[in-house]
Coordinates of C-alpha atoms in Angstrom, one line a residue:
Chain A
M1 CA -17.8 12.9 6.0
R2 CA -18.6 16.1 4.3
E3 CA -15.0 16.9 3.4
L4 CA -14.6 13.6 1.5
E5 CA -17.8 14.3 -0.5
D6 CA -16.5 17.8 -1.3
K7 CA -13.2 16.3 -2.5
I8 CA -15.0 13.7 -4.6
R9 CA -17.1 16.4 -6.2
A10 CA -14.1 18.6 -6.8
E11 CA -11.6 16.0 -8.0
G12 CA -13.5 12.8 -8.8
K13 CA -13.9 11.8 -12.4
V14 CA -16.6 9.7 -13.8
F15 CA -15.7 7.4 -16.7
P16 CA -18.0 5.2 -18.9
G17 CA -18.7 1.8 -17.3
D18 CA -19.6 3.2 -13.9
V19 CA -16.0 4.0 -13.1
L20 CA -15.3 6.7 -10.4
K21 CA -11.6 7.8 -10.4
V22 CA -10.3 9.5 -7.2
D23 CA -6.7 8.9 -8.0
S24 CA -5.7 12.5 -7.3
F25 CA -5.9 12.0 -3.6
L26 CA -6.9 8.4 -2.7
N27 CA -5.4 5.6 -4.7
H28 CA -2.6 6.7 -7.0
Q29 CA -1.5 10.1 -5.7
V30 CA -2.4 10.1 -1.9
D31 CA -3.3 13.3 0.0
T32 CA -1.5 12.2 3.2
A33 CA -2.9 14.9 5.4
F34 CA -6.4 14.1 4.3
M35 CA -5.6 10.4 4.8
Q36 CA -4.9 11.2 8.4
K37 CA -8.3 12.8 8.7
I38 CA -9.9 9.7 7.3
G39 CA -8.0 7.6 9.9
K40 CA -9.3 9.9 12.7
E41 CA -12.8 9.5 11.5
F42 CA -12.6 5.7 11.6
K43 CA -11.1 6.1 15.1
R44 CA -14.1 8.2 16.1
L45 CA -16.6 5.7 14.6
Y46 CA -14.9 2.6 16.2
E47 CA -13.5 4.2 19.3
N48 CA -14.6 1.7 21.9
E49 CA -14.1 -1.5 20.1
N50 CA -10.7 -2.5 21.5
I51 CA -9.4 -3.2 18.0
T52 CA -6.2 -5.2 17.9
K53 CA -5.6 -5.3 14.1
I54 CA -6.5 -3.5 10.9
L55 CA -7.0 -5.7 7.9
T56 CA -7.0 -4.5 4.3
I57 CA -6.2 -5.7 0.8
E58 CA -3.4 -4.7 -1.5
A59 CA -2.7 -2.2 -3.0
S60 CA -5.0 0.7 -2.8
G61 CA -6.3 0.0 0.7
I62 CA -2.9 0.1 2.3
S63 CA -2.3 3.8 2.8
M64 CA -5.8 4.3 4.3
A65 CA -5.3 1.3 6.5
L66 CA -1.9 2.5 7.8
A67 CA -3.3 6.0 8.5
T68 CA -6.1 4.3 10.5
A69 CA -3.8 2.0 12.4
Y70 CA -1.8 5.1 13.5
C71 CA -5.0 6.4 15.0
F72 CA -5.7 3.1 16.9
D73 CA -2.5 3.4 19.0
F74 CA -0.3 2.1 16.2
C75 CA -2.0 -1.3 16.2
P76 CA -0.6 -3.8 13.6
L77 CA -1.9 -3.7 10.1
V78 CA -2.2 -6.8 7.8
F79 CA -2.8 -6.5 4.1
A80 CA -4.2 -9.5 2.3
K81 CA -2.2 -10.3 -0.9
K82 CA -3.7 -11.0 -4.3
G83 CA -2.6 -13.9 -6.5
N84 CA -2.7 -17.6 -6.6
V85 CA -1.7 -19.8 -3.7
S86 CA -0.9 -23.4 -4.3
S87 CA -3.6 -25.7 -3.0
M88 CA -0.8 -27.6 -1.2
D89 CA -0.1 -24.4 0.8
T90 CA -1.8 -24.7 4.2
S91 CA 0.0 -21.8 5.8
S92 CA -2.5 -19.2 4.6
Y93 CA -6.2 -18.4 4.7
V94 CA -7.4 -18.1 1.1
S95 CA -10.6 -16.7 -0.4
K96 CA -11.8 -16.3 -3.9
V97 CA -12.9 -12.9 -5.1
H98 CA -14.7 -11.9 -8.2
S99 CA -13.7 -8.5 -9.8
Y100 CA -16.6 -7.0 -11.6
T101 CA -14.3 -4.2 -12.8
H102 CA -12.0 -6.6 -14.6
N103 CA -14.4 -9.5 -14.9
H104 CA -12.2 -12.2 -13.5
D105 CA -11.7 -14.2 -10.3
Y106 CA -8.6 -13.9 -8.1
H107 CA -7.5 -15.2 -4.7
V108 CA -6.7 -13.2 -1.7
H109 CA -4.7 -14.7 1.1
V110 CA -3.4 -14.0 4.6
S111 CA -0.8 -15.9 6.4
K112 CA -2.2 -17.8 9.4
N113 CA 0.6 -16.3 11.5
Y114 CA -1.0 -12.8 11.3
L115 CA -4.6 -13.4 12.1
K116 CA -5.5 -15.2 15.4
K117 CA -8.6 -16.3 17.2
D118 CA -8.3 -13.5 19.8
D119 CA -7.8 -10.7 17.3
V120 CA -10.5 -8.0 17.1
V121 CA -10.4 -6.7 13.5
L122 CA -11.4 -3.6 11.7
I123 CA -11.5 -4.1 7.9
I124 CA -10.6 -1.1 5.8
D125 CA -10.9 -0.6 2.1
D126 CA -11.1 2.3 -0.3
F127 CA -14.2 1.3 -2.3
L128 CA -17.4 -0.7 -1.7
A129 CA -19.6 -1.6 -4.7
N130 CA -20.5 -5.2 -5.1
G131 CA -18.8 -6.1 -1.8
E132 CA -16.6 -8.8 -3.3
A133 CA -13.4 -7.7 -1.7
L134 CA -14.9 -7.2 1.7
N135 CA -16.6 -10.6 1.4
G136 CA -13.3 -12.2 0.8
L137 CA -11.7 -10.5 3.8
L138 CA -14.7 -11.4 6.0
D139 CA -14.4 -15.0 4.8
I140 CA -10.7 -15.0 5.8
C141 CA -11.5 -13.6 9.2
E142 CA -14.2 -16.3 9.7
Q143 CA -11.6 -19.0 8.8
A144 CA -9.2 -17.4 11.4
G145 CA -12.0 -17.4 14.0
C146 CA -11.3 -13.8 14.9
K147 CA -13.9 -11.1 15.7
V148 CA -14.7 -8.5 13.1
V149 CA -16.1 -5.3 14.6
G150 CA -16.9 -3.8 11.2
C151 CA -15.7 -2.3 8.0
G152 CA -14.5 1.2 7.2
V153 CA -14.9 2.2 3.6
A154 CA -14.0 5.6 2.0
V155 CA -16.4 5.5 -1.0
E156 CA -19.5 3.3 -1.2
K157 CA -21.5 3.1 -4.4
A158 CA -24.8 2.9 -2.6
Y159 CA -26.7 2.0 -5.7
Q160 CA -24.8 -1.2 -6.0
P161 CA -25.8 -4.2 -3.9
G162 CA -22.6 -4.8 -1.8
G163 CA -23.4 -2.5 1.2
R164 CA -27.0 -3.6 1.6
M165 CA -26.1 -7.3 1.3
L166 CA -23.4 -7.0 4.0
R167 CA -25.5 -4.9 6.3
D168 CA -28.4 -7.4 5.9
R169 CA -25.9 -10.1 7.1
G170 CA -25.3 -8.0 10.3
V171 CA -21.9 -6.6 9.3
R172 CA -21.4 -3.0 10.5
I173 CA -20.3 -0.9 7.5
E174 CA -19.2 2.7 7.9
S175 CA -18.8 4.5 4.6
L176 CA -17.5 8.0 4.7
A177 CA -19.1 8.9 1.4
R178 CA -22.1 7.2 -0.1
V179 CA -22.6 7.9 -3.8
S180 CA -26.3 7.6 -4.8
K181 CA -25.9 8.4 -8.5
M182 CA -23.2 9.0 -11.1
T183 CA -23.8 9.9 -14.7
D184 CA -21.3 9.8 -17.6
D185 CA -21.4 13.6 -17.9
G186 CA -19.7 13.8 -14.5
L187 CA -22.5 14.3 -12.1
I188 CA -22.0 12.7 -8.7
E189 CA -24.7 12.7 -6.0
F190 CA -24.5 11.5 -2.5
C191 CA -27.1 9.9 -0.2
Chain B
M1 CA 19.6 1.4 11.5
R2 CA 20.5 -0.9 14.3
E3 CA 16.9 -1.6 15.3
L4 CA 16.0 -2.8 11.8
E5 CA 19.0 -5.1 11.7
D6 CA 17.9 -6.6 15.1
K7 CA 14.4 -7.0 13.8
I8 CA 15.6 -8.8 10.7
R9 CA 17.8 -11.1 12.7
A10 CA 14.9 -11.9 15.1
E11 CA 12.0 -12.2 12.7
G12 CA 13.5 -12.5 9.2
K13 CA 13.3 -15.9 7.5
V14 CA 15.7 -17.1 4.8
F15 CA 14.2 -19.4 2.1
P16 CA 16.0 -21.2 -0.7
G17 CA 16.6 -19.1 -3.8
D18 CA 18.0 -16.1 -1.9
V19 CA 14.6 -15.1 -0.5
L20 CA 14.5 -13.1 2.7
K21 CA 11.0 -12.8 4.2
V22 CA 10.3 -10.0 6.6
D23 CA 6.5 -10.3 6.3
S24 CA 5.9 -10.2 10.1
F25 CA 6.6 -6.5 10.3
L26 CA 7.3 -5.0 6.8
N27 CA 5.3 -6.3 3.9
H28 CA 2.4 -8.5 4.9
Q29 CA 1.8 -7.7 8.5
V30 CA 3.1 -4.2 9.2
D31 CA 4.5 -3.1 12.6
T32 CA 3.1 0.4 12.3
A33 CA 5.0 2.0 15.2
F34 CA 8.2 0.7 13.7
M35 CA 7.2 2.0 10.3
Q36 CA 7.0 5.4 12.0
K37 CA 10.6 5.0 13.1
I38 CA 11.6 4.2 9.6
G39 CA 9.9 7.3 8.3
K40 CA 11.7 9.4 10.9
E41 CA 15.0 8.0 9.9
F42 CA 14.4 8.9 6.3
K43 CA 13.4 12.3 7.4
R44 CA 16.7 12.6 9.3
L45 CA 18.7 11.5 6.3
Y46 CA 17.0 13.7 3.8
E47 CA 16.1 16.6 6.2
N48 CA 17.2 19.6 4.1
E49 CA 16.2 18.5 0.6
N50 CA 12.9 20.4 0.3
I51 CA 11.1 17.3 -0.8
T52 CA 7.7 17.9 -2.4
K53 CA 6.8 14.3 -3.2
I54 CA 7.4 10.7 -2.1
L55 CA 7.3 8.1 -4.9
T56 CA 7.0 4.4 -4.4
I57 CA 5.7 1.3 -6.2
E58 CA 2.7 -0.8 -5.2
A59 CA 2.1 -2.7 -3.1
S60 CA 4.7 -3.4 -0.4
G61 CA 6.3 0.1 -0.6
I62 CA 3.1 2.0 0.2
S63 CA 3.0 1.7 4.0
M64 CA 6.7 2.8 4.3
A65 CA 6.1 5.6 1.9
L66 CA 3.1 6.9 3.7
A67 CA 4.9 6.7 7.1
T68 CA 7.7 8.7 5.4
A69 CA 5.4 11.3 3.8
Y70 CA 3.9 11.9 7.3
C71 CA 7.4 12.8 8.5
F72 CA 7.9 15.2 5.6
D73 CA 5.1 17.5 6.7
F74 CA 2.4 15.3 5.1
C75 CA 3.8 15.8 1.6
P76 CA 1.9 14.0 -1.2
L77 CA 2.7 10.4 -1.9
V78 CA 2.5 8.8 -5.4
F79 CA 2.6 5.1 -5.9
A80 CA 3.4 3.7 -9.3
K81 CA 1.1 1.0 -10.5
K82 CA 2.0 -2.3 -12.0
G83 CA 0.4 -3.7 -15.1
N84 CA 0.1 -3.1 -18.7
V85 CA -0.8 0.3 -20.2
S86 CA -2.0 0.5 -23.7
S87 CA 0.7 2.0 -26.0
M88 CA -2.0 4.4 -27.2
D89 CA -2.3 5.8 -23.7
T90 CA -0.1 8.9 -23.5
S91 CA -1.4 10.1 -20.1
S92 CA 1.1 8.1 -18.1
Y93 CA 4.9 7.7 -17.8
V94 CA 5.7 4.1 -18.3
S95 CA 8.8 2.0 -17.7
K96 CA 9.6 -1.7 -18.1
V97 CA 10.9 -3.6 -15.0
H98 CA 12.3 -7.1 -14.9
S99 CA 11.5 -9.1 -11.8
Y100 CA 14.3 -11.5 -11.0
T101 CA 12.1 -13.0 -8.3
H102 CA 9.4 -14.0 -10.6
N103 CA 11.5 -14.0 -13.8
H104 CA 9.2 -11.9 -15.9
D105 CA 8.9 -8.3 -17.2
Y106 CA 6.2 -5.9 -16.2
H107 CA 5.3 -2.3 -16.6
V108 CA 5.1 0.4 -14.0
H109 CA 3.3 3.6 -14.7
V110 CA 2.5 6.9 -13.1
S111 CA 0.0 9.4 -14.4
K112 CA 1.5 12.5 -15.8
N113 CA -0.8 14.5 -13.6
Y114 CA 1.1 13.5 -10.4
L115 CA 4.7 14.1 -11.3
K116 CA 5.8 17.5 -12.5
K117 CA 9.0 19.2 -13.6
D118 CA 9.2 21.2 -10.4
D119 CA 8.8 18.2 -8.1
V120 CA 11.6 17.2 -5.8
V121 CA 11.2 13.5 -5.2
L122 CA 12.3 11.0 -2.7
I123 CA 11.9 7.4 -3.9
I124 CA 11.0 4.8 -1.2
D125 CA 11.0 1.0 -1.5
D126 CA 11.2 -1.9 0.9
F127 CA 13.9 -3.9 -0.9
L128 CA 16.9 -3.3 -3.1
A129 CA 18.6 -6.2 -4.8
N130 CA 19.1 -5.9 -8.6
G131 CA 17.8 -2.4 -8.6
E132 CA 15.2 -3.1 -11.2
A133 CA 12.2 -1.5 -9.5
L134 CA 14.2 1.6 -8.5
N135 CA 15.5 1.9 -12.0
G136 CA 12.0 1.9 -13.3
L137 CA 11.0 4.7 -10.9
L138 CA 14.1 6.7 -11.7
D139 CA 13.3 6.3 -15.4
I140 CA 9.8 7.6 -14.8
C141 CA 11.2 10.6 -12.9
E142 CA 13.5 11.3 -15.8
Q143 CA 10.6 11.2 -18.2
A144 CA 8.8 13.7 -15.9
G145 CA 11.8 15.9 -15.7
C146 CA 11.6 16.2 -12.0
K147 CA 14.5 16.2 -9.5
V148 CA 15.3 13.0 -7.5
V149 CA 17.2 13.7 -4.3
G150 CA 17.7 10.0 -3.7
C151 CA 16.2 6.7 -2.7
G152 CA 15.3 5.4 0.8
V153 CA 15.3 1.6 1.1
A154 CA 14.7 -0.6 4.1
V155 CA 16.6 -3.7 3.2
E156 CA 19.5 -3.8 0.7
K157 CA 21.0 -7.1 -0.4
A158 CA 24.4 -5.5 -0.7
Y159 CA 25.9 -8.6 -2.4
Q160 CA 23.7 -8.1 -5.3
P161 CA 24.6 -5.5 -8.0
G162 CA 21.7 -3.0 -7.7
G163 CA 23.0 -0.7 -5.0
R164 CA 26.5 -0.4 -6.5
M165 CA 25.2 0.2 -10.0
L166 CA 22.9 3.0 -8.9
R167 CA 25.5 4.6 -6.7
D168 CA 28.0 4.5 -9.6
R169 CA 25.4 6.4 -11.6
G170 CA 25.5 9.1 -8.9
V171 CA 22.1 8.2 -7.3
R172 CA 22.1 8.7 -3.5
I173 CA 20.9 5.5 -1.9
E174 CA 20.2 5.3 1.8
S175 CA 19.6 1.7 2.9
L176 CA 18.6 1.2 6.6
A177 CA 19.9 -2.4 6.7
R178 CA 22.5 -3.8 4.3
V179 CA 22.6 -7.6 4.2
S180 CA 26.1 -8.8 3.3
K181 CA 25.4 -12.5 3.4
M182 CA 22.5 -14.9 3.8
T183 CA 22.7 -18.7 4.0
D184 CA 19.9 -21.3 3.6
D185 CA 20.3 -22.3 7.2
G186 CA 19.0 -18.9 8.3
L187 CA 22.2 -17.0 8.9
I188 CA 21.9 -13.3 8.1
E189 CA 24.9 -10.9 8.2
F190 CA 25.1 -7.2 7.8
C191 CA 27.7 -4.9 6.3

């Protein structure tokens, strides 16, 4: 999506430690008109998939997921929550996720009430790097027995292994901007 | 908003410790068509206020805030982040919030880049009980020097002090459903 690449070039900021900040329009301040365009693009890409539910993870995936759900005839959105769930709690699907950014593990969980066997799910998230968050959401969908048609990601760090690993497993990944290279002096290149 | 009251009566669940769960349509699964109606209602209530920015707090306020921003001509949305900020970091407005639900304090912060003196802000959140989260967001707006036209809340626990306290300070609060009473056997009454 050319417009997203342009926006990342114009507004994205690279910080040491391989950090790309796009918080002027994506995940702190949100450019809501642009978010609608992202939703329409995912609609175009997954047009004929009879999607019944959009799944994302709190917090920064939520606005993109809602914008996308609007474009899929206002289908329901579910956002996985982060945080610990008691091992006694059998009412949720739970998966463990490793954060490379913060170097710790956390749980993501979705109530069993909101993902069903007959759901056809599109997973949405803002970033794809090592693929840990998407892996967790895919694991939860597998536990629920629902069908995942694919994932829609705004920014993929294509030089990190997540995207390749997921595609090798047969998961359809649509990334609207694929960063091939970032340098600490602010250079951002796309595939 | 009658339709919200009906939905809370039909789908809301009361748990011991004064907990009202509405996670089937508001803050885990999201009924996106209903969210659009909520956005339109806030637009009706704050129609003539020339709002330039919607402010909320992660995570459960984000979908409602985006739906509302869509109704205000796609104005930008900013969501405050939770978590600690280094005291050395002067790039954000920071406020301390006490969570009565989890009985701990946490910080909320907004980058100084995304709230400006000339902004006219509508604050959106899903719940109002003790008013701690709204207080934190109001404090941040005061630090930024921007104008707050009011707050839009989905569910107010009217028997708790937050709403009264904020209205006594002169803050306009529009709550779409005001719960007057909840009992552990599942009874929910509205003002």
